[in-house]
PDB file of C-alpha atoms in Angstrom:
ATOM      1  CA  UNK I   1     -56.139  18.564  21.558  1.00 51.00           C
ATOM      2  CA  UNK I   2     -53.354  20.368  23.296  1.00 53.00           C
ATOM      3  CA  UNK I   3     -51.469  17.086  23.674  1.00 54.00           C
ATOM      4  CA  UNK I   4     -51.718  16.326  19.948  1.00 51.00           C
ATOM      5  CA  UNK I   5     -50.443  19.801  18.991  1.00 52.00           C
ATOM      6  CA  UNK I   6     -47.565  19.474  21.458  1.00 52.00           C
ATOM      7  CA  UNK I   7     -46.641  16.102  19.953  1.00 49.00           C
ATOM      8  CA  UNK I   8     -46.578  17.665  16.506  1.00 51.00           C
ATOM      9  CA  UNK I   9     -44.396  20.508  17.751  1.00 55.00           C
ATOM     10  CA  UNK I  10     -41.907  18.169  19.329  1.00 53.00           C
ATOM     11  CA  UNK I  11     -39.921  16.545  16.566  1.00 52.00           C
ATOM     12  CA  UNK I  12     -37.320  14.088  17.620  1.00 54.00           C
ATOM     13  CA  UNK I  13     -34.054  14.095  15.757  1.00 53.00           C
ATOM     14  CA  UNK I  14     -32.398  10.754  15.062  1.00 53.00           C
ATOM     15  CA  UNK I  15     -29.590   9.906  17.407  1.00 52.00           C
ATOM     16  CA  UNK I  16     -26.271  10.316  15.638  1.00 55.00           C
ATOM     17  CA  UNK I  17     -23.302   8.587  17.180  1.00 53.00           C
ATOM     18  CA  UNK I  18     -19.988  10.006  16.121  1.00 56.00           C
ATOM     19  CA  UNK I  19     -17.004   8.023  17.244  1.00 61.00           C
ATOM     20  CA  UNK I  20     -14.288  10.062  18.857  1.00 67.00           C
ATOM     21  CA  UNK I  21     -10.626   9.777  17.964  1.00 67.00           C
ATOM     22  CA  UNK I  22      -8.183   8.736  20.626  1.00 72.00           C
ATOM     23  CA  UNK I  23      -5.788  11.387  21.866  1.00 76.00           C
ATOM     24  CA  UNK I  24      -2.924   9.714  19.961  1.00 71.00           C
ATOM     25  CA  UNK I  25      -5.011   9.770  16.772  1.00 69.00           C
ATOM     26  CA  UNK I  26      -5.833  13.448  17.221  1.00 71.00           C
ATOM     27  CA  UNK I  27      -2.137  14.238  17.703  1.00 74.00           C
ATOM     28  CA  UNK I  28      -1.254  12.246  14.589  1.00 69.00           C
ATOM     29  CA  UNK I  29      -3.880  14.083  12.525  1.00 70.00           C
ATOM     30  CA  UNK I  30      -2.588  17.431  13.787  1.00 77.00           C
ATOM     31  CA  UNK I  31       1.007  16.535  12.882  1.00 76.00           C
ATOM     32  CA  UNK I  32       0.231  14.800   9.556  1.00 68.00           C
ATOM     33  CA  UNK I  33      -2.947  16.322   8.084  1.00 69.00           C
ATOM     34  CA  UNK I  34      -1.982  15.464   4.499  1.00 66.00           C
ATOM     35  CA  UNK I  35      -1.705  11.741   5.248  1.00 63.00           C
ATOM     36  CA  UNK I  36      -5.194  11.352   6.716  1.00 65.00           C
ATOM     37  CA  UNK I  37      -6.979  10.940   3.375  1.00 63.00           C
ATOM     38  CA  UNK I  38      -4.716   8.079   2.312  1.00 61.00           C
ATOM     39  CA  UNK I  39      -4.999   6.378   5.690  1.00 65.00           C
ATOM     40  CA  UNK I  40      -8.793   6.544   5.656  1.00 66.00           C
ATOM     41  CA  UNK I  41      -8.857   5.247   2.070  1.00 60.00           C
ATOM     42  CA  UNK I  42      -6.615   2.312   3.032  1.00 60.00           C
ATOM     43  CA  UNK I  43      -8.781   1.577   6.068  1.00 64.00           C
ATOM     44  CA  UNK I  44     -11.927   1.594   3.913  1.00 62.00           C
ATOM     45  CA  UNK I  45     -10.329  -0.769   1.407  1.00 61.00           C
ATOM     46  CA  UNK I  46      -9.118  -3.102   4.157  1.00 59.00           C
ATOM     47  CA  UNK I  47     -12.562  -3.130   5.801  1.00 59.00           C
ATOM     48  CA  UNK I  48     -14.226  -3.890   2.459  1.00 56.00           C
ATOM     49  CA  UNK I  49     -11.790  -6.748   1.799  1.00 54.00           C
ATOM     50  CA  UNK I  50     -12.268  -8.193   5.290  1.00 54.00           C
ATOM     51  CA  UNK I  51     -16.025  -8.031   4.918  1.00 52.00           C
ATOM     52  CA  UNK I  52     -15.780  -9.772   1.544  1.00 50.00           C
ATOM     53  CA  UNK I  53     -17.374  -6.832  -0.208  1.00 49.00           C
ATOM     54  CA  UNK I  54     -16.846  -5.835  -3.788  1.00 44.00           C
ATOM     55  CA  UNK I  55     -13.815  -3.506  -4.147  1.00 45.00           C
ATOM     56  CA  UNK I  56     -14.614   0.067  -3.149  1.00 41.00           C
ATOM     57  CA  UNK I  57     -14.091   1.488  -6.627  1.00 42.00           C
ATOM     58  CA  UNK I  58     -17.064  -0.585  -7.786  1.00 40.00           C
ATOM     59  CA  UNK I  59     -19.287  -0.096  -4.760  1.00 45.00           C
ATOM     60  CA  UNK I  60     -21.443   2.934  -4.331  1.00 49.00           C
ATOM     61  CA  UNK I  61     -19.983   4.959  -1.492  1.00 52.00           C
ATOM     62  CA  UNK I  62     -21.807   7.610   0.465  1.00 56.00           C
ATOM     63  CA  UNK I  63     -20.991  11.040  -0.927  1.00 58.00           C
ATOM     64  CA  UNK I  64     -19.237  12.053   2.300  1.00 57.00           C
ATOM     65  CA  UNK I  65     -16.738   9.190   1.885  1.00 55.00           C
ATOM     66  CA  UNK I  66     -16.043   9.494  -1.867  1.00 52.00           C
ATOM     67  CA  UNK I  67     -13.586  12.316  -1.397  1.00 51.00           C
ATOM     68  CA  UNK I  68     -11.573  10.120   0.966  1.00 51.00           C
ATOM     69  CA  UNK I  69     -10.939   7.348  -1.549  1.00 48.00           C
ATOM     70  CA  UNK I  70      -7.682   7.922  -3.394  1.00 45.00           C
ATOM     71  CA  UNK I  71      -7.972   6.743  -7.007  1.00 45.00           C
ATOM     72  CA  UNK I  72      -5.153   4.501  -8.190  1.00 40.00           C
ATOM     73  CA  UNK I  73      -3.951   3.887 -11.687  1.00 42.00           C
ATOM     74  CA  UNK I  74      -4.875   0.243 -12.114  1.00 41.00           C
ATOM     75  CA  UNK I  75      -2.010  -0.336 -14.558  1.00 42.00           C
ATOM     76  CA  UNK I  76       0.651   0.888 -12.181  1.00 46.00           C
ATOM     77  CA  UNK I  77       1.531  -0.429  -8.765  1.00 53.00           C
ATOM     78  CA  UNK I  78       3.983   2.421  -8.252  1.00 60.00           C
ATOM     79  CA  UNK I  79       4.293   3.242  -4.570  1.00 72.00           C
ATOM     80  CA  UNK I  80       1.660   0.697  -3.590  1.00 86.00           C
ATOM     81  CA  UNK I  81       2.356  -2.048  -1.074  1.00 90.00           C
ATOM     82  CA  UNK I  82       0.351  -5.230  -0.775  1.00 92.00           C
ATOM     83  CA  UNK I  83      -0.587  -7.424   2.148  1.00 92.00           C
ATOM     84  CA  UNK I  84      -0.038 -11.179   1.960  1.00 93.00           C
ATOM     85  CA  UNK I  85      -3.689 -11.695   0.968  1.00 92.00           C
ATOM     86  CA  UNK I  86      -3.620  -8.962  -1.683  1.00 93.00           C
ATOM     87  CA  UNK I  87      -0.409 -10.361  -3.181  1.00 93.00           C
ATOM     88  CA  UNK I  88      -1.878 -13.874  -3.236  1.00 94.00           C
ATOM     89  CA  UNK I  89      -4.988 -12.594  -5.007  1.00 93.00           C
ATOM     90  CA  UNK I  90      -3.021 -10.516  -7.518  1.00 93.00           C
ATOM     91  CA  UNK I  91      -0.578 -13.347  -8.276  1.00 94.00           C
ATOM     92  CA  UNK I  92      -3.371 -15.946  -8.245  1.00 94.00           C
ATOM     93  CA  UNK I  93      -1.522 -18.179  -5.779  1.00 95.00           C
ATOM     94  CA  UNK I  94      -2.118 -19.185  -2.167  1.00 95.00           C
ATOM     95  CA  UNK I  95      -0.943 -17.269   0.873  1.00 94.00           C
ATOM     96  CA  UNK I  96       1.336 -20.224   1.649  1.00 96.00           C
ATOM     97  CA  UNK I  97       2.995 -19.749  -1.751  1.00 96.00           C
ATOM     98  CA  UNK I  98       3.519 -16.053  -1.029  1.00 95.00           C
ATOM     99  CA  UNK I  99       5.255 -16.907   2.258  1.00 95.00           C
ATOM    100  CA  UNK I 100       7.398 -19.506   0.445  1.00 96.00           C
ATOM    101  CA  UNK I 101       8.382 -16.968  -2.240  1.00 96.00           C
ATOM    102  CA  UNK I 102       9.337 -14.457   0.442  1.00 96.00           C
ATOM    103  CA  UNK I 103      11.361 -17.132   2.247  1.00 95.00           C
ATOM    104  CA  UNK I 104      13.228 -18.032  -0.950  1.00 96.00           C
ATOM    105  CA  UNK I 105      13.783 -14.328  -1.809  1.00 96.00           C
ATOM    106  CA  UNK I 106      11.770 -14.649  -5.008  1.00 96.00           C
ATOM    107  CA  UNK I 107       9.529 -11.901  -3.632  1.00 96.00           C
ATOM    108  CA  UNK I 108      10.807  -8.912  -1.666  1.00 96.00           C
ATOM    109  CA  UNK I 109       8.840  -8.136   1.507  1.00 95.00           C
ATOM    110  CA  UNK I 110       9.365  -6.837   5.015  1.00 93.00           C
ATOM    111  CA  UNK I 111       7.397  -6.789   8.237  1.00 90.00           C
ATOM    112  CA  UNK I 112       5.925  -3.493   9.369  1.00 82.00           C
ATOM    113  CA  UNK I 113       5.008  -3.212  13.009  1.00 73.00           C
ATOM    114  CA  UNK I 114       1.267  -2.706  12.722  1.00 73.00           C
ATOM    115  CA  UNK I 115       0.504  -3.392   9.075  1.00 71.00           C
ATOM    116  CA  UNK I 116       2.007  -6.875   8.906  1.00 85.00           C
ATOM    117  CA  UNK I 117       4.065  -7.959   5.916  1.00 91.00           C
ATOM    118  CA  UNK I 118       4.438  -5.367   3.151  1.00 93.00           C
ATOM    119  CA  UNK I 119       5.105  -6.393  -0.445  1.00 94.00           C
ATOM    120  CA  UNK I 120       5.843  -3.693  -3.059  1.00 95.00           C
ATOM    121  CA  UNK I 121       3.300  -4.186  -5.860  1.00 94.00           C
ATOM    122  CA  UNK I 122       5.687  -3.188  -8.649  1.00 94.00           C
ATOM    123  CA  UNK I 123       7.495  -6.506  -8.472  1.00 94.00           C
ATOM    124  CA  UNK I 124       4.331  -8.293  -9.638  1.00 93.00           C
ATOM    125  CA  UNK I 125       4.203  -8.762 -13.407  1.00 91.00           C
ATOM    126  CA  UNK I 126       1.073 -10.868 -13.680  1.00 89.00           C
ATOM    127  CA  UNK I 127      -0.612 -14.044 -12.494  1.00 90.00           C
ATOM    128  CA  UNK I 128       2.138 -16.205 -11.000  1.00 92.00           C
ATOM    129  CA  UNK I 129       4.865 -13.899 -12.327  1.00 93.00           C
ATOM    130  CA  UNK I 130       7.232 -11.610 -10.440  1.00 94.00           C
ATOM    131  CA  UNK I 131      10.197  -9.632 -11.735  1.00 95.00           C
ATOM    132  CA  UNK I 132      13.263 -11.794 -12.267  1.00 95.00           C
ATOM    133  CA  UNK I 133      16.409 -11.319 -10.234  1.00 96.00           C
ATOM    134  CA  UNK I 134      15.000 -10.439  -6.819  1.00 96.00           C
ATOM    135  CA  UNK I 135      16.986 -13.224  -5.109  1.00 96.00           C
ATOM    136  CA  UNK I 136      20.220 -11.933  -6.682  1.00 97.00           C
ATOM    137  CA  UNK I 137      19.501  -8.363  -5.517  1.00 96.00           C
ATOM    138  CA  UNK I 138      18.678  -9.581  -1.997  1.00 96.00           C
ATOM    139  CA  UNK I 139      21.938 -11.563  -1.966  1.00 96.00           C
ATOM    140  CA  UNK I 140      23.792  -8.256  -2.423  1.00 95.00           C
ATOM    141  CA  UNK I 141      21.515  -6.083  -0.251  1.00 94.00           C
ATOM    142  CA  UNK I 142      20.032  -8.547   2.270  1.00 94.00           C
ATOM    143  CA  UNK I 143      17.879  -6.015   4.151  1.00 94.00           C
ATOM    144  CA  UNK I 144      14.546  -5.976   2.203  1.00 94.00           C
ATOM    145  CA  UNK I 145      13.634  -2.335   2.955  1.00 92.00           C
ATOM    146  CA  UNK I 146      17.115  -1.150   1.914  1.00 91.00           C
ATOM    147  CA  UNK I 147      16.933  -3.331  -1.198  1.00 94.00           C
ATOM    148  CA  UNK I 148      13.579  -1.784  -2.081  1.00 94.00           C
ATOM    149  CA  UNK I 149      14.967   1.727  -1.542  1.00 90.00           C
ATOM    150  CA  UNK I 150      17.726   0.858  -4.029  1.00 91.00           C
ATOM    151  CA  UNK I 151      15.268  -0.660  -6.531  1.00 94.00           C
ATOM    152  CA  UNK I 152      12.792   2.208  -6.334  1.00 91.00           C
ATOM    153  CA  UNK I 153      15.186   5.159  -6.845  1.00 88.00           C
ATOM    154  CA  UNK I 154      16.634   6.203 -10.200  1.00 86.00           C
ATOM    155  CA  UNK I 155      20.185   4.944 -10.456  1.00 80.00           C
ATOM    156  CA  UNK I 156      23.059   6.155 -12.588  1.00 76.00           C
ATOM    157  CA  UNK I 157      24.857   2.916 -11.697  1.00 75.00           C
ATOM    158  CA  UNK I 158      22.916   1.056 -14.406  1.00 79.00           C
ATOM    159  CA  UNK I 159      23.237   3.636 -17.190  1.00 75.00           C
ATOM    160  CA  UNK I 160      25.098   6.879 -16.329  1.00 75.00           C
ATOM    161  CA  UNK I 161      23.681   8.721 -19.349  1.00 77.00           C
ATOM    162  CA  UNK I 162      20.082   7.752 -18.732  1.00 78.00           C
ATOM    163  CA  UNK I 163      19.328   7.003 -15.056  1.00 81.00           C
ATOM    164  CA  UNK I 164      16.637   4.396 -14.632  1.00 88.00           C
ATOM    165  CA  UNK I 165      15.001   2.789 -11.617  1.00 92.00           C
ATOM    166  CA  UNK I 166      16.501  -0.662 -11.010  1.00 94.00           C
ATOM    167  CA  UNK I 167      13.009  -2.194 -10.599  1.00 94.00           C
ATOM    168  CA  UNK I 168      12.219  -1.037 -14.157  1.00 93.00           C
ATOM    169  CA  UNK I 169      15.509  -2.545 -15.388  1.00 92.00           C
ATOM    170  CA  UNK I 170      14.558  -5.843 -13.721  1.00 94.00           C
ATOM    171  CA  UNK I 171      11.200  -5.707 -15.503  1.00 92.00           C
ATOM    172  CA  UNK I 172      13.177  -5.432 -18.754  1.00 91.00           C
ATOM    173  CA  UNK I 173      15.217  -8.513 -17.815  1.00 92.00           C
ATOM    174  CA  UNK I 174      18.480  -6.643 -17.076  1.00 92.00           C
ATOM    175  CA  UNK I 175      19.249  -8.716 -13.989  1.00 94.00           C
ATOM    176  CA  UNK I 176      23.060  -8.685 -14.363  1.00 94.00           C
ATOM    177  CA  UNK I 177      23.112  -4.879 -14.796  1.00 92.00           C
ATOM    178  CA  UNK I 178      20.966  -4.391 -11.687  1.00 94.00           C
ATOM    179  CA  UNK I 179      23.074  -6.788  -9.587  1.00 94.00           C
ATOM    180  CA  UNK I 180      26.253  -4.968 -10.693  1.00 92.00           C
ATOM    181  CA  UNK I 181      24.576  -1.659  -9.848  1.00 91.00           C
ATOM    182  CA  UNK I 182      23.644  -3.013  -6.402  1.00 91.00           C
ATOM    183  CA  UNK I 183      27.324  -3.855  -5.762  1.00 91.00           C
ATOM    184  CA  UNK I 184      28.360  -0.365  -6.956  1.00 85.00           C
ATOM    185  CA  UNK I 185      25.629   1.191  -4.836  1.00 81.00           C
ATOM    186  CA  UNK I 186      26.926  -0.580  -1.720  1.00 80.00           C
ATOM    187  CA  UNK I 187      30.536   0.360  -2.458  1.00 79.00           C
ATOM    188  CA  UNK I 188      29.596   3.999  -3.020  1.00 72.00           C
ATOM    189  CA  UNK I 189      27.673   4.235   0.234  1.00 66.00           C
ATOM    190  CA  UNK I 190      29.910   2.096   2.468  1.00 60.00           C
TER     191      UNK I 190
END
């Protein structure tokens, strides 16, 4: 009887394995605490995509992880960058087509060291459609990251009375105005 009562007294707790962060990761978190939530959200999304799971916004997430997922406005790609696979899915074309569009400057993209090729989502209009004029802008500003910086910032070069972002002007079909603004932008900052 004593053995049975001892067994009842001894309750085993489930083994919980908590992965530890590397020293570099800990230092990054200490230096950039506000960026951690976005990084974890991106990692969760990437893991879900790789695993072929339904997008995270549809899946039921454990309560502890819900606060880490950053909601996005589905109608706006503002500030969002896509991978080759995400761009192919959004544009409803193959990855090979995405690489060809990047090569022909129809689509603006650049290579990031660890994240691969980055494609700003705002240049996607719909299935098979990207903003017009990207090749002309890249002819003036051939460095893709610099070209995107120009396109993403409000510019008085297009309309001095009402500054607008050049990417928005391209969406409206004002290719010539944006190309002229790109020339003015380069002259002003050269």
